[in-house]
PDB file of C-alpha atoms and ligand atoms in Angstrom:
ATOM      1  CA  MET A   1      56.463 -62.161 -27.638  1.00  0.00           C
ATOM      2  CA  GLU A   2      57.914 -61.789 -24.167  1.00  0.00           C
ATOM      3  CA  ASN A   3      56.804 -62.400 -20.619  1.00  0.00           C
ATOM      4  CA  VAL A   4      53.447 -64.085 -21.181  1.00  0.00           C
ATOM      5  CA  LYS A   5      52.363 -65.531 -17.849  1.00  0.00           C
ATOM      6  CA  SER A   6      50.398 -68.780 -18.100  1.00  0.00           C
ATOM      7  CA  TRP A   7      47.754 -70.125 -15.738  1.00  0.00           C
ATOM      8  CA  LYS A   8      47.799 -73.703 -14.468  1.00  0.00           C
ATOM      9  CA  SER A   9      44.855 -73.944 -12.042  1.00  0.00           C
ATOM     10  CA  PRO A  10      41.691 -75.695 -13.202  1.00  0.00           C
ATOM     11  CA  ARG A  11      39.233 -72.781 -13.180  1.00  0.00           C
ATOM     12  CA  CYS A  12      40.344 -69.149 -13.317  1.00  0.00           C
ATOM     13  CA  SER A  13      39.419 -66.611 -10.703  1.00  0.00           C
ATOM     14  CA  LEU A  14      38.467 -63.041 -11.573  1.00  0.00           C
ATOM     15  CA  SER A  15      40.171 -59.826 -10.660  1.00  0.00           C
ATOM     16  CA  GLN A  16      39.707 -56.319 -11.946  1.00  0.00           C
ATOM     17  CA  VAL A  17      41.100 -53.951 -14.543  1.00  0.00           C
ATOM     18  CA  LYS A  18      39.727 -50.419 -14.077  1.00  0.00           C
ATOM     19  CA  GLY A  19      36.769 -51.845 -12.165  1.00  0.00           C
ATOM     20  CA  VAL A  20      35.906 -54.531 -14.748  1.00  0.00           C
ATOM     21  CA  PRO A  21      36.229 -58.169 -13.609  1.00  0.00           C
ATOM     22  CA  LEU A  22      38.337 -60.190 -16.039  1.00  0.00           C
ATOM     23  CA  LEU A  23      39.904 -63.644 -15.905  1.00  0.00           C
ATOM     24  CA  GLU A  24      43.021 -63.656 -13.740  1.00  0.00           C
ATOM     25  CA  PRO A  25      45.423 -64.600 -16.598  1.00  0.00           C
ATOM     26  CA  THR A  26      44.136 -61.598 -18.578  1.00  0.00           C
ATOM     27  CA  VAL A  27      44.711 -59.306 -15.624  1.00  0.00           C
ATOM     28  CA  GLN A  28      48.215 -60.673 -15.072  1.00  0.00           C
ATOM     29  CA  ASN A  29      49.028 -59.989 -18.727  1.00  0.00           C
ATOM     30  CA  TRP A  30      47.054 -56.766 -19.014  1.00  0.00           C
ATOM     31  CA  ALA A  31      50.004 -54.649 -20.202  1.00  0.00           C
ATOM     32  CA  LEU A  32      50.222 -56.841 -23.326  1.00  0.00           C
ATOM     33  CA  VAL A  33      46.577 -56.111 -24.135  1.00  0.00           C
ATOM     34  CA  GLU A  34      46.768 -52.433 -23.358  1.00  0.00           C
ATOM     35  CA  ASN A  35      49.858 -52.015 -25.542  1.00  0.00           C
ATOM     36  CA  PHE A  36      48.542 -54.217 -28.348  1.00  0.00           C
ATOM     37  CA  ARG A  37      49.457 -52.763 -31.726  1.00  0.00           C
ATOM     38  CA  ALA A  38      46.389 -52.752 -33.936  1.00  0.00           C
ATOM     39  CA  ARG A  39      46.835 -52.371 -37.697  1.00  0.00           C
ATOM     40  CA  SER A  40      44.598 -50.116 -39.754  1.00  0.00           C
ATOM     41  CA  ASP A  41      43.056 -53.044 -41.639  1.00  0.00           C
ATOM     42  CA  ASP A  42      42.236 -55.039 -38.488  1.00  0.00           C
ATOM     43  CA  LEU A  43      38.582 -55.843 -37.950  1.00  0.00           C
ATOM     44  CA  LEU A  44      37.455 -56.208 -34.351  1.00  0.00           C
ATOM     45  CA  ILE A  45      34.441 -58.372 -33.488  1.00  0.00           C
ATOM     46  CA  ALA A  46      33.287 -57.274 -30.050  1.00  0.00           C
ATOM     47  CA  THR A  47      30.568 -58.802 -27.888  1.00  0.00           C
ATOM     48  CA  TYR A  48      29.531 -59.380 -24.305  1.00  0.00           C
ATOM     49  CA  PRO A  49      30.044 -63.145 -23.744  1.00  0.00           C
ATOM     50  CA  LYS A  50      27.405 -65.378 -25.328  1.00  0.00           C
ATOM     51  CA  ALA A  51      25.910 -62.733 -27.625  1.00  0.00           C
ATOM     52  CA  GLY A  52      26.640 -64.747 -30.779  1.00  0.00           C
ATOM     53  CA  THR A  53      30.342 -64.006 -31.217  1.00  0.00           C
ATOM     54  CA  THR A  54      31.114 -67.252 -33.024  1.00  0.00           C
ATOM     55  CA  TRP A  55      28.126 -66.784 -35.315  1.00  0.00           C
ATOM     56  CA  THR A  56      29.301 -63.288 -36.253  1.00  0.00           C
ATOM     57  CA  GLN A  57      32.860 -64.553 -36.770  1.00  0.00           C
ATOM     58  CA  GLU A  58      31.668 -67.248 -39.160  1.00  0.00           C
ATOM     59  CA  ILE A  59      29.567 -64.781 -41.176  1.00  0.00           C
ATOM     60  CA  VAL A  60      32.502 -62.381 -41.430  1.00  0.00           C
ATOM     61  CA  ASP A  61      34.983 -65.067 -42.432  1.00  0.00           C
ATOM     62  CA  LEU A  62      32.639 -66.375 -45.128  1.00  0.00           C
ATOM     63  CA  ILE A  63      32.053 -62.880 -46.511  1.00  0.00           C
ATOM     64  CA  LEU A  64      35.782 -62.168 -46.581  1.00  0.00           C
ATOM     65  CA  ASN A  65      36.334 -65.480 -48.380  1.00  0.00           C
ATOM     66  CA  ASP A  66      33.535 -65.007 -50.938  1.00  0.00           C
ATOM     67  CA  GLY A  67      31.386 -67.724 -49.361  1.00  0.00           C
ATOM     68  CA  ASP A  68      34.054 -70.401 -49.837  1.00  0.00           C
ATOM     69  CA  ALA A  69      33.191 -73.008 -47.174  1.00  0.00           C
ATOM     70  CA  GLU A  70      36.427 -74.945 -47.638  1.00  0.00           C
ATOM     71  CA  LYS A  71      38.601 -71.886 -47.021  1.00  0.00           C
ATOM     72  CA  CYS A  72      36.651 -71.194 -43.847  1.00  0.00           C
ATOM     73  CA  ARG A  73      37.397 -74.730 -42.657  1.00  0.00           C
ATOM     74  CA  ARG A  74      41.143 -74.001 -42.745  1.00  0.00           C
ATOM     75  CA  ALA A  75      41.286 -73.884 -38.927  1.00  0.00           C
ATOM     76  CA  PRO A  76      39.009 -73.670 -35.870  1.00  0.00           C
ATOM     77  CA  THR A  77      37.383 -70.303 -35.114  1.00  0.00           C
ATOM     78  CA  HIS A  78      39.835 -69.313 -32.362  1.00  0.00           C
ATOM     79  CA  LYS A  79      42.806 -69.849 -34.693  1.00  0.00           C
ATOM     80  CA  ARG A  80      41.253 -68.065 -37.669  1.00  0.00           C
ATOM     81  CA  MET A  81      40.154 -65.093 -35.546  1.00  0.00           C
ATOM     82  CA  PRO A  82      42.158 -65.031 -32.293  1.00  0.00           C
ATOM     83  CA  PHE A  83      40.724 -63.902 -28.976  1.00  0.00           C
ATOM     84  CA  LEU A  84      42.615 -60.733 -28.020  1.00  0.00           C
ATOM     85  CA  GLU A  85      42.513 -60.973 -24.220  1.00  0.00           C
ATOM     86  CA  LEU A  86      42.938 -64.745 -23.893  1.00  0.00           C
ATOM     87  CA  PHE A  87      46.190 -65.799 -22.226  1.00  0.00           C
ATOM     88  CA  PRO A  88      47.734 -69.250 -21.900  1.00  0.00           C
ATOM     89  CA  VAL A  89      45.416 -71.357 -19.836  1.00  0.00           C
ATOM     90  CA  HIS A  90      45.253 -75.172 -20.035  1.00  0.00           C
ATOM     91  CA  SER A  91      46.151 -75.989 -23.641  1.00  0.00           C
ATOM     92  CA  LEU A  92      45.110 -72.606 -25.107  1.00  0.00           C
ATOM     93  CA  GLU A  93      47.645 -70.195 -26.541  1.00  0.00           C
ATOM     94  CA  SER A  94      47.801 -66.449 -26.048  1.00  0.00           C
ATOM     95  CA  GLY A  95      45.607 -64.428 -28.418  1.00  0.00           C
ATOM     96  CA  VAL A  96      48.164 -61.625 -28.545  1.00  0.00           C
ATOM     97  CA  SER A  97      50.982 -64.045 -29.517  1.00  0.00           C
ATOM     98  CA  ASP A  98      48.822 -65.583 -32.265  1.00  0.00           C
ATOM     99  CA  LEU A  99      47.852 -62.136 -33.535  1.00  0.00           C
ATOM    100  CA  GLU A 100      51.397 -60.825 -33.673  1.00  0.00           C
ATOM    101  CA  LYS A 101      52.336 -63.689 -35.989  1.00  0.00           C
ATOM    102  CA  MET A 102      49.279 -63.303 -38.180  1.00  0.00           C
ATOM    103  CA  PRO A 103      49.451 -61.638 -41.605  1.00  0.00           C
ATOM    104  CA  SER A 104      47.039 -58.811 -42.370  1.00  0.00           C
ATOM    105  CA  PRO A 105      44.144 -58.415 -42.695  1.00  0.00           C
ATOM    106  CA  ARG A 106      43.317 -59.817 -39.263  1.00  0.00           C
ATOM    107  CA  VAL A 107      39.916 -60.449 -37.701  1.00  0.00           C
ATOM    108  CA  ILE A 108      40.112 -60.216 -33.925  1.00  0.00           C
ATOM    109  CA  LYS A 109      37.646 -61.309 -31.258  1.00  0.00           C
ATOM    110  CA  THR A 110      37.183 -59.457 -27.990  1.00  0.00           C
ATOM    111  CA  HIS A 111      34.728 -59.329 -25.106  1.00  0.00           C
ATOM    112  CA  LEU A 112      36.259 -56.164 -23.703  1.00  0.00           C
ATOM    113  CA  PRO A 113      33.906 -53.298 -22.891  1.00  0.00           C
ATOM    114  CA  ILE A 114      34.619 -50.313 -25.102  1.00  0.00           C
ATOM    115  CA  GLN A 115      36.592 -48.387 -22.487  1.00  0.00           C
ATOM    116  CA  LEU A 116      39.133 -51.242 -22.271  1.00  0.00           C
ATOM    117  CA  VAL A 117      39.666 -51.707 -26.017  1.00  0.00           C
ATOM    118  CA  PRO A 118      43.346 -50.897 -26.700  1.00  0.00           C
ATOM    119  CA  GLN A 119      43.770 -47.308 -27.868  1.00  0.00           C
ATOM    120  CA  SER A 120      45.635 -48.387 -31.016  1.00  0.00           C
ATOM    121  CA  PHE A 121      42.332 -49.649 -32.508  1.00  0.00           C
ATOM    122  CA  TRP A 122      40.896 -46.123 -32.292  1.00  0.00           C
ATOM    123  CA  ASP A 123      44.159 -44.434 -33.374  1.00  0.00           C
ATOM    124  CA  ASN A 124      44.047 -46.611 -36.500  1.00  0.00           C
ATOM    125  CA  ASN A 125      40.339 -45.991 -37.062  1.00  0.00           C
ATOM    126  CA  CYS A 126      39.725 -49.765 -37.173  1.00  0.00           C
ATOM    127  CA  LYS A 127      36.297 -51.138 -37.999  1.00  0.00           C
ATOM    128  CA  VAL A 128      34.354 -52.860 -35.217  1.00  0.00           C
ATOM    129  CA  ILE A 129      31.375 -55.188 -35.506  1.00  0.00           C
ATOM    130  CA  TYR A 130      29.464 -55.331 -32.246  1.00  0.00           C
ATOM    131  CA  MET A 131      26.857 -58.047 -31.725  1.00  0.00           C
ATOM    132  CA  ALA A 132      24.446 -57.639 -28.809  1.00  0.00           C
ATOM    133  CA  ARG A 133      21.890 -60.103 -27.436  1.00  0.00           C
ATOM    134  CA  ASN A 134      19.058 -59.473 -25.010  1.00  0.00           C
ATOM    135  CA  ALA A 135      20.105 -59.642 -21.360  1.00  0.00           C
ATOM    136  CA  LYS A 136      17.872 -62.528 -20.301  1.00  0.00           C
ATOM    137  CA  ASP A 137      19.011 -64.945 -23.007  1.00  0.00           C
ATOM    138  CA  SER A 138      22.617 -63.763 -22.524  1.00  0.00           C
ATOM    139  CA  VAL A 139      22.668 -64.660 -18.838  1.00  0.00           C
ATOM    140  CA  VAL A 140      21.043 -68.055 -19.452  1.00  0.00           C
ATOM    141  CA  SER A 141      23.550 -68.886 -22.182  1.00  0.00           C
ATOM    142  CA  TYR A 142      26.428 -67.637 -19.998  1.00  0.00           C
ATOM    143  CA  PHE A 143      25.256 -69.804 -17.079  1.00  0.00           C
ATOM    144  CA  HIS A 144      25.285 -72.970 -19.194  1.00  0.00           C
ATOM    145  CA  PHE A 145      28.621 -72.014 -20.695  1.00  0.00           C
ATOM    146  CA  ASP A 146      30.223 -71.412 -17.305  1.00  0.00           C
ATOM    147  CA  GLN A 147      29.061 -74.830 -16.185  1.00  0.00           C
ATOM    148  CA  MET A 148      30.826 -76.570 -19.048  1.00  0.00           C
ATOM    149  CA  ASN A 149      33.836 -74.284 -19.617  1.00  0.00           C
ATOM    150  CA  HIS A 150      36.562 -75.132 -17.134  1.00  0.00           C
ATOM    151  CA  ILE A 151      38.433 -71.882 -17.773  1.00  0.00           C
ATOM    152  CA  GLN A 152      35.607 -69.812 -16.319  1.00  0.00           C
ATOM    153  CA  PRO A 153      34.939 -69.431 -12.581  1.00  0.00           C
ATOM    154  CA  ASP A 154      32.476 -71.949 -11.129  1.00  0.00           C
ATOM    155  CA  PRO A 155      29.006 -70.488 -11.777  1.00  0.00           C
ATOM    156  CA  GLY A 156      27.374 -71.875  -8.611  1.00  0.00           C
ATOM    157  CA  PRO A 157      23.562 -72.118  -8.438  1.00  0.00           C
ATOM    158  CA  TRP A 158      21.338 -70.246 -10.907  1.00  0.00           C
ATOM    159  CA  ASP A 159      19.763 -67.768  -8.452  1.00  0.00           C
ATOM    160  CA  GLN A 160      23.176 -66.589  -7.240  1.00  0.00           C
ATOM    161  CA  TYR A 161      24.480 -66.469 -10.788  1.00  0.00           C
ATOM    162  CA  LEU A 162      21.595 -64.258 -11.889  1.00  0.00           C
ATOM    163  CA  HIS A 163      22.323 -61.915  -9.003  1.00  0.00           C
ATOM    164  CA  LYS A 164      26.005 -61.716 -10.005  1.00  0.00           C
ATOM    165  CA  PHE A 165      25.037 -60.906 -13.599  1.00  0.00           C
ATOM    166  CA  MET A 166      22.785 -58.077 -12.426  1.00  0.00           C
ATOM    167  CA  GLN A 167      25.560 -56.721 -10.212  1.00  0.00           C
ATOM    168  CA  GLY A 168      28.210 -56.873 -12.950  1.00  0.00           C
ATOM    169  CA  GLN A 169      30.232 -59.476 -11.058  1.00  0.00           C
ATOM    170  CA  LEU A 170      30.686 -61.995 -13.876  1.00  0.00           C
ATOM    171  CA  GLY A 171      33.636 -61.966 -16.248  1.00  0.00           C
ATOM    172  CA  TRP A 172      33.683 -58.814 -18.434  1.00  0.00           C
ATOM    173  CA  GLY A 173      31.450 -57.008 -15.971  1.00  0.00           C
ATOM    174  CA  TYR A 174      28.099 -55.351 -16.391  1.00  0.00           C
ATOM    175  CA  TRP A 175      26.138 -56.423 -19.487  1.00  0.00           C
ATOM    176  CA  TYR A 176      24.247 -53.096 -19.274  1.00  0.00           C
ATOM    177  CA  ASP A 177      27.390 -50.934 -19.501  1.00  0.00           C
ATOM    178  CA  HIS A 178      28.831 -53.148 -22.227  1.00  0.00           C
ATOM    179  CA  VAL A 179      25.912 -52.841 -24.649  1.00  0.00           C
ATOM    180  CA  LYS A 180      25.428 -49.144 -23.894  1.00  0.00           C
ATOM    181  CA  GLY A 181      29.122 -48.309 -24.316  1.00  0.00           C
ATOM    182  CA  TYR A 182      29.361 -49.481 -27.921  1.00  0.00           C
ATOM    183  CA  TRP A 183      25.884 -48.086 -28.714  1.00  0.00           C
ATOM    184  CA  ARG A 184      26.943 -44.610 -27.560  1.00  0.00           C
ATOM    185  CA  GLU A 185      30.082 -44.628 -29.695  1.00  0.00           C
ATOM    186  CA  LYS A 186      28.633 -46.111 -32.864  1.00  0.00           C
ATOM    187  CA  GLU A 187      28.128 -42.756 -34.569  1.00  0.00           C
ATOM    188  CA  THR A 188      31.586 -41.370 -33.762  1.00  0.00           C
ATOM    189  CA  LYS A 189      33.597 -44.538 -34.431  1.00  0.00           C
ATOM    190  CA  ARG A 190      33.387 -47.105 -37.221  1.00  0.00           C
ATOM    191  CA  ILE A 191      31.100 -49.498 -35.328  1.00  0.00           C
ATOM    192  CA  LEU A 192      28.429 -51.689 -36.923  1.00  0.00           C
ATOM    193  CA  TYR A 193      25.922 -52.592 -34.206  1.00  0.00           C
ATOM    194  CA  LEU A 194      24.005 -55.835 -34.723  1.00  0.00           C
ATOM    195  CA  LEU A 195      21.323 -57.532 -32.648  1.00  0.00           C
ATOM    196  CA  TYR A 196      21.164 -61.305 -32.246  1.00  0.00           C
ATOM    197  CA  GLU A 197      17.375 -61.192 -32.357  1.00  0.00           C
ATOM    198  CA  ASP A 198      17.391 -59.398 -35.727  1.00  0.00           C
ATOM    199  CA  MET A 199      19.684 -62.114 -37.051  1.00  0.00           C
ATOM    200  CA  LYS A 200      17.338 -64.831 -35.826  1.00  0.00           C
ATOM    201  CA  GLU A 201      14.146 -63.294 -37.114  1.00  0.00           C
ATOM    202  CA  VAL A 202      12.736 -64.823 -40.248  1.00  0.00           C
ATOM    203  CA  GLY A 203      10.457 -62.634 -42.340  1.00  0.00           C
ATOM    204  CA  ARG A 204       8.676 -59.489 -41.193  1.00  0.00           C
ATOM    205  CA  GLU A 205      10.787 -56.365 -40.751  1.00  0.00           C
ATOM    206  CA  ARG A 206      14.229 -57.911 -40.517  1.00  0.00           C
ATOM    207  CA  ASN A 207      15.793 -61.247 -41.328  1.00  0.00           C
ATOM    208  CA  PRO A 208      19.242 -62.824 -41.417  1.00  0.00           C
ATOM    209  CA  ARG A 209      19.647 -61.780 -45.049  1.00  0.00           C
ATOM    210  CA  ASP A 210      19.316 -58.063 -44.214  1.00  0.00           C
ATOM    211  CA  GLU A 211      21.883 -58.415 -41.456  1.00  0.00           C
ATOM    212  CA  VAL A 212      24.365 -60.394 -43.587  1.00  0.00           C
ATOM    213  CA  ILE A 213      24.029 -57.706 -46.268  1.00  0.00           C
ATOM    214  CA  ARG A 214      24.696 -54.987 -43.655  1.00  0.00           C
ATOM    215  CA  VAL A 215      27.879 -56.815 -42.628  1.00  0.00           C
ATOM    216  CA  MET A 216      28.885 -57.249 -46.269  1.00  0.00           C
ATOM    217  CA  HIS A 217      28.445 -53.529 -46.988  1.00  0.00           C
ATOM    218  CA  PHE A 218      30.333 -52.611 -43.830  1.00  0.00           C
ATOM    219  CA  LEU A 219      33.213 -54.797 -45.047  1.00  0.00           C
ATOM    220  CA  GLU A 220      32.998 -53.051 -48.435  1.00  0.00           C
ATOM    221  CA  ARG A 221      32.341 -56.304 -50.245  1.00  0.00           C
ATOM    222  CA  SER A 222      29.807 -57.162 -52.889  1.00  0.00           C
ATOM    223  CA  LEU A 223      28.658 -60.744 -53.365  1.00  0.00           C
ATOM    224  CA  PRO A 224      26.010 -62.181 -55.691  1.00  0.00           C
ATOM    225  CA  ASP A 225      22.641 -63.276 -54.252  1.00  0.00           C
ATOM    226  CA  ASP A 226      23.362 -66.987 -54.493  1.00  0.00           C
ATOM    227  CA  ILE A 227      26.565 -66.584 -52.449  1.00  0.00           C
ATOM    228  CA  ILE A 228      24.682 -64.575 -49.831  1.00  0.00           C
ATOM    229  CA  ASP A 229      22.110 -67.400 -49.659  1.00  0.00           C
ATOM    230  CA  GLN A 230      24.937 -69.875 -49.240  1.00  0.00           C
ATOM    231  CA  ILE A 231      26.444 -67.845 -46.386  1.00  0.00           C
ATOM    232  CA  ILE A 232      23.076 -67.729 -44.621  1.00  0.00           C
ATOM    233  CA  GLU A 233      22.765 -71.503 -44.960  1.00  0.00           C
ATOM    234  CA  LEU A 234      26.363 -72.180 -43.818  1.00  0.00           C
ATOM    235  CA  THR A 235      25.891 -69.979 -40.745  1.00  0.00           C
ATOM    236  CA  SER A 236      22.529 -71.399 -39.704  1.00  0.00           C
ATOM    237  CA  PHE A 237      22.546 -72.939 -36.243  1.00  0.00           C
ATOM    238  CA  SER A 238      22.036 -76.482 -37.542  1.00  0.00           C
ATOM    239  CA  VAL A 239      24.893 -76.296 -40.067  1.00  0.00           C
ATOM    240  CA  MET A 240      27.338 -74.573 -37.714  1.00  0.00           C
ATOM    241  CA  LYS A 241      26.517 -77.111 -34.994  1.00  0.00           C
ATOM    242  CA  GLU A 242      27.890 -79.856 -37.259  1.00  0.00           C
ATOM    243  CA  ASN A 243      30.925 -77.877 -38.441  1.00  0.00           C
ATOM    244  CA  PRO A 244      33.965 -78.926 -36.369  1.00  0.00           C
ATOM    245  CA  MET A 245      35.780 -75.732 -37.377  1.00  0.00           C
ATOM    246  CA  ALA A 246      32.967 -73.564 -35.985  1.00  0.00           C
ATOM    247  CA  ASN A 247      31.484 -75.538 -33.069  1.00  0.00           C
ATOM    248  CA  TYR A 248      34.476 -75.686 -30.693  1.00  0.00           C
ATOM    249  CA  SER A 249      34.529 -79.493 -30.843  1.00  0.00           C
ATOM    250  CA  THR A 250      38.325 -79.248 -31.267  1.00  0.00           C
ATOM    251  CA  PHE A 251      38.591 -78.081 -27.631  1.00  0.00           C
ATOM    252  CA  PRO A 252      39.446 -81.055 -25.374  1.00  0.00           C
ATOM    253  CA  ASP A 253      36.829 -82.473 -22.994  1.00  0.00           C
ATOM    254  CA  SER A 254      39.065 -81.444 -20.088  1.00  0.00           C
ATOM    255  CA  LEU A 255      38.350 -77.828 -21.072  1.00  0.00           C
ATOM    256  CA  PHE A 256      34.736 -78.093 -22.237  1.00  0.00           C
ATOM    257  CA  ASP A 257      32.747 -80.660 -20.266  1.00  0.00           C
ATOM    258  CA  ARG A 258      30.213 -81.676 -22.893  1.00  0.00           C
ATOM    259  CA  SER A 259      28.392 -83.974 -20.480  1.00  0.00           C
ATOM    260  CA  VAL A 260      27.104 -80.749 -18.857  1.00  0.00           C
ATOM    261  CA  SER A 261      26.297 -78.599 -21.917  1.00  0.00           C
ATOM    262  CA  THR A 262      27.401 -78.054 -25.487  1.00  0.00           C
ATOM    263  CA  PHE A 263      28.871 -74.906 -27.035  1.00  0.00           C
ATOM    264  CA  MET A 264      26.195 -74.833 -29.752  1.00  0.00           C
ATOM    265  CA  ARG A 265      23.478 -75.293 -27.150  1.00  0.00           C
ATOM    266  CA  LYS A 266      20.097 -74.020 -28.423  1.00  0.00           C
ATOM    267  CA  GLY A 267      20.623 -70.854 -30.407  1.00  0.00           C
ATOM    268  CA  GLU A 268      17.145 -69.487 -29.705  1.00  0.00           C
ATOM    269  CA  VAL A 269      15.457 -66.275 -28.670  1.00  0.00           C
ATOM    270  CA  GLY A 270      13.358 -66.622 -25.511  1.00  0.00           C
ATOM    271  CA  ASP A 271      15.017 -69.639 -23.894  1.00  0.00           C
ATOM    272  CA  TRP A 272      15.202 -67.519 -20.700  1.00  0.00           C
ATOM    273  CA  GLN A 273      11.541 -68.407 -20.108  1.00  0.00           C
ATOM    274  CA  HIS A 274      12.644 -71.939 -19.200  1.00  0.00           C
ATOM    275  CA  HIS A 275      15.018 -70.652 -16.513  1.00  0.00           C
ATOM    276  CA  PHE A 276      13.640 -67.510 -14.868  1.00  0.00           C
ATOM    277  CA  SER A 277      10.913 -67.954 -12.257  1.00  0.00           C
ATOM    278  CA  PRO A 278       8.079 -65.367 -12.563  1.00  0.00           C
ATOM    279  CA  GLU A 279       9.489 -63.574  -9.494  1.00  0.00           C
ATOM    280  CA  GLU A 280      13.040 -63.544 -10.905  1.00  0.00           C
ATOM    281  CA  SER A 281      11.709 -62.158 -14.163  1.00  0.00           C
ATOM    282  CA  ARG A 282       9.800 -59.391 -12.372  1.00  0.00           C
ATOM    283  CA  LEU A 283      12.788 -58.328 -10.263  1.00  0.00           C
ATOM    284  CA  PHE A 284      15.112 -58.542 -13.245  1.00  0.00           C
ATOM    285  CA  ASP A 285      12.801 -56.335 -15.353  1.00  0.00           C
ATOM    286  CA  GLU A 286      12.545 -53.735 -12.591  1.00  0.00           C
ATOM    287  CA  HIS A 287      16.328 -53.578 -12.242  1.00  0.00           C
ATOM    288  CA  TYR A 288      16.718 -53.569 -16.045  1.00  0.00           C
ATOM    289  CA  GLU A 289      14.494 -50.489 -16.379  1.00  0.00           C
ATOM    290  CA  LYS A 290      16.747 -48.601 -13.984  1.00  0.00           C
ATOM    291  CA  MET A 291      20.008 -49.754 -15.544  1.00  0.00           C
ATOM    292  CA  MET A 292      18.859 -49.058 -19.101  1.00  0.00           C
ATOM    293  CA  SER A 293      16.869 -45.871 -18.554  1.00  0.00           C
ATOM    294  CA  GLY A 294      17.553 -43.242 -21.178  1.00  0.00           C
ATOM    295  CA  THR A 295      18.803 -45.723 -23.785  1.00  0.00           C
ATOM    296  CA  SER A 296      17.023 -46.761 -26.934  1.00  0.00           C
ATOM    297  CA  ILE A 297      18.681 -50.036 -27.978  1.00  0.00           C
ATOM    298  CA  PRO A 298      15.777 -52.047 -29.454  1.00  0.00           C
ATOM    299  CA  PHE A 299      16.342 -55.340 -27.598  1.00  0.00           C
ATOM    300  CA  ARG A 300      13.673 -58.002 -27.814  1.00  0.00           C
ATOM    301  CA  THR A 301      13.346 -60.955 -25.440  1.00  0.00           C
ATOM    302  CA  GLN A 302      10.897 -62.770 -27.736  1.00  0.00           C
ATOM    303  CA  LEU A 303      10.226 -62.839 -31.455  1.00  0.00           C
TER     304      LEU A 303
HETATM  305  P1  A3P B   1      22.858 -70.589 -26.515  1.00  0.00           P
HETATM  306  O1  A3P B   1      23.696 -70.959 -25.334  1.00  0.00           O
HETATM  307  O2  A3P B   1      21.663 -69.771 -26.129  1.00  0.00           O
HETATM  308  O3  A3P B   1      22.513 -71.734 -27.387  1.00  0.00           O
HETATM  309  P2  A3P B   1      29.177 -66.894 -28.274  1.00  0.00           P
HETATM  310  O4  A3P B   1      29.661 -67.360 -29.604  1.00  0.00           O
HETATM  311  O5  A3P B   1      29.184 -65.419 -28.113  1.00  0.00           O
HETATM  312  O6  A3P B   1      29.842 -67.623 -27.157  1.00  0.00           O
HETATM  313  O7  A3P B   1      27.631 -67.231 -28.195  1.00  0.00           O
HETATM  314  C1  A3P B   1      27.173 -68.545 -28.089  1.00  0.00           C
HETATM  315  C2  A3P B   1      25.682 -68.529 -28.226  1.00  0.00           C
HETATM  316  O8  A3P B   1      25.352 -68.255 -29.599  1.00  0.00           O
HETATM  317  C3  A3P B   1      25.062 -69.882 -27.878  1.00  0.00           C
HETATM  318  O9  A3P B   1      23.740 -69.598 -27.430  1.00  0.00           O
HETATM  319  C4  A3P B   1      25.072 -70.539 -29.262  1.00  0.00           C
HETATM  320  O10 A3P B   1      24.190 -71.625 -29.373  1.00  0.00           O
HETATM  321  C5  A3P B   1      24.620 -69.343 -30.117  1.00  0.00           C
HETATM  322  N1  A3P B   1      24.931 -69.531 -31.541  1.00  0.00           N
HETATM  323  C6  A3P B   1      26.099 -69.916 -32.088  1.00  0.00           C
HETATM  324  N2  A3P B   1      25.974 -70.025 -33.421  1.00  0.00           N
HETATM  325  C7  A3P B   1      24.704 -69.689 -33.726  1.00  0.00           C
HETATM  326  C8  A3P B   1      23.963 -69.624 -34.939  1.00  0.00           C
HETATM  327  N3  A3P B   1      24.503 -69.936 -36.101  1.00  0.00           N
HETATM  328  N4  A3P B   1      22.663 -69.247 -34.873  1.00  0.00           N
HETATM  329  C9  A3P B   1      22.101 -68.936 -33.680  1.00  0.00           C
HETATM  330  N5  A3P B   1      22.752 -68.986 -32.498  1.00  0.00           N
HETATM  331  C10 A3P B   1      24.040 -69.361 -32.522  1.00  0.00           C
END
């Protein structure tokens, strides 16, 4: 691949592509993303940051490999399922370069909002799995991540960070537009829309098993019950936290400062309650109602 520009500074700044703030190296290399050549058997896993991307990736990889844990330990997540819009920064390689070398079928990660997904994915009628997580837990998880991830811009204090999230000023832009964009298109494109909270729920109306089965059907696979049970166990928070091929422990400390936070941090629904003040929660909810009016995505902030 030609002309990939790499980034040497410690933390990236943001600039915009069609009004969406993205990491500077992505913007500098935007033509390579826009002209990315998808293949018809590519599977795209799309999320707003911190929605449970890695969790979804692990479930998908296990389903595609018939629940074989060893096969899924062949390489760390970002090598097995490259990150489309990541460009050389610190020791990380370009997602596009990795993908071009990869044999089919490929599983590709992106955080791009739907309007920035390269056209070739739609021309090839590629399947997309979209995982969404409630806004309050997403922003809390993103805040901790930005503190420890030295690629991301410095998050600054929590109150200012929350404001930036509400104004769509963090990397990948407005959460509200992101979740609504894929929701709107899910009937006209091949998009499976999942909710983090449904995955976490045990018992009652939904549970991880139902969601893993939905993914399996979407991938046109059929696995016996005991393998499905095994996949649920292997993708539980506690097991993934200890799996070096799924917990980002292969990233150097210079990139992920683990003295500040860990990648597999809490994995819970409702952790926002430990971060939002009552006043922040009230203002956030008011703003949320306006931003999400007219949509019916069944988000839950508590189980
Ligand atoms: P927290 O920071 O709330 O713990 P992403 O992969 O999109 O970056 O998302 C990371 C978030 O998903 C983190 O949330 C992480 O702990 C959580 N996560 C990762 N694997 C998980 C799993 N198996 N079960 C539940 N949550 C998981």
